[in-house]
């Protein structure tokens, strides 16, 4: 069985039989797919805020361009 965990370290550690250093699930019949830590449950089920095509067109230079920062 494959499980995805949406929650916190407590959720992940419970699948590791309390072993905080572990990186897999303790039970041999269970496999961890995704571990989404500290995510808002409502936002995790919403559609993406930007189309994938638009996100993939962003260049590294644009990401680091401080002139593109908005001031709040």
XYZ file of C-alpha atoms in Angstrom:
72
model
C 0.000 0.000 0.000
C 1.273 3.466 -0.851
C 0.317 6.401 1.393
C 0.753 10.141 1.069
C 1.086 12.173 4.259
C -0.300 15.677 4.519
C 0.525 16.963 7.952
C 3.495 17.423 10.143
C 6.495 15.585 11.487
C 4.149 13.937 13.980
C 2.295 12.317 11.077
C 5.515 11.086 9.494
C 7.083 9.886 12.733
C 3.972 7.881 13.587
C 4.580 5.913 10.368
C 8.188 5.309 11.457
C 7.315 3.780 14.831
C 8.666 6.892 16.559
C 12.082 6.818 14.876
C 12.676 10.513 14.126
C 15.835 9.791 12.118
C 14.035 7.377 9.797
C 13.345 8.167 6.173
C 10.994 5.370 5.265
C 7.880 3.783 6.729
C 8.537 1.116 9.362
C 5.985 -1.386 8.034
C 7.243 -3.432 5.064
C 3.825 -3.477 3.342
C 3.458 0.331 3.319
C 5.349 2.760 1.100
C 5.385 6.545 1.533
C 4.597 8.462 -1.649
C 4.582 12.162 -0.797
C 5.175 13.891 2.520
C 3.813 17.430 2.509
C 4.905 19.089 5.720
C 3.197 22.146 7.218
C 0.759 22.581 4.343
C -2.626 24.227 4.614
C -5.280 21.555 3.912
C -7.597 23.999 2.129
C -4.864 25.307 -0.149
C -3.602 21.818 -0.919
C -6.894 20.897 -2.609
C -7.303 24.173 -4.518
C -6.291 24.513 -8.160
C -2.855 26.052 -8.747
C -2.847 29.877 -8.599
C -0.871 30.150 -11.854
C -0.967 27.991 -14.987
C 1.963 25.562 -15.265
C 2.947 27.060 -18.624
C 3.323 30.503 -17.031
C 5.408 29.165 -14.143
C 7.732 27.213 -16.448
C 8.430 30.377 -18.480
C 9.971 32.188 -15.486
C 13.740 32.456 -15.829
C 16.304 32.302 -13.034
C 17.210 35.945 -13.730
C 13.591 36.966 -13.148
C 13.479 35.081 -9.849
C 16.506 36.943 -8.498
C 15.678 40.375 -9.967
C 15.156 42.594 -6.893
C 13.439 45.279 -8.997
C 10.513 42.866 -9.445
C 9.809 42.728 -5.700
C 6.621 44.386 -4.626
C 6.596 46.460 -1.489
C 3.687 45.946 0.874
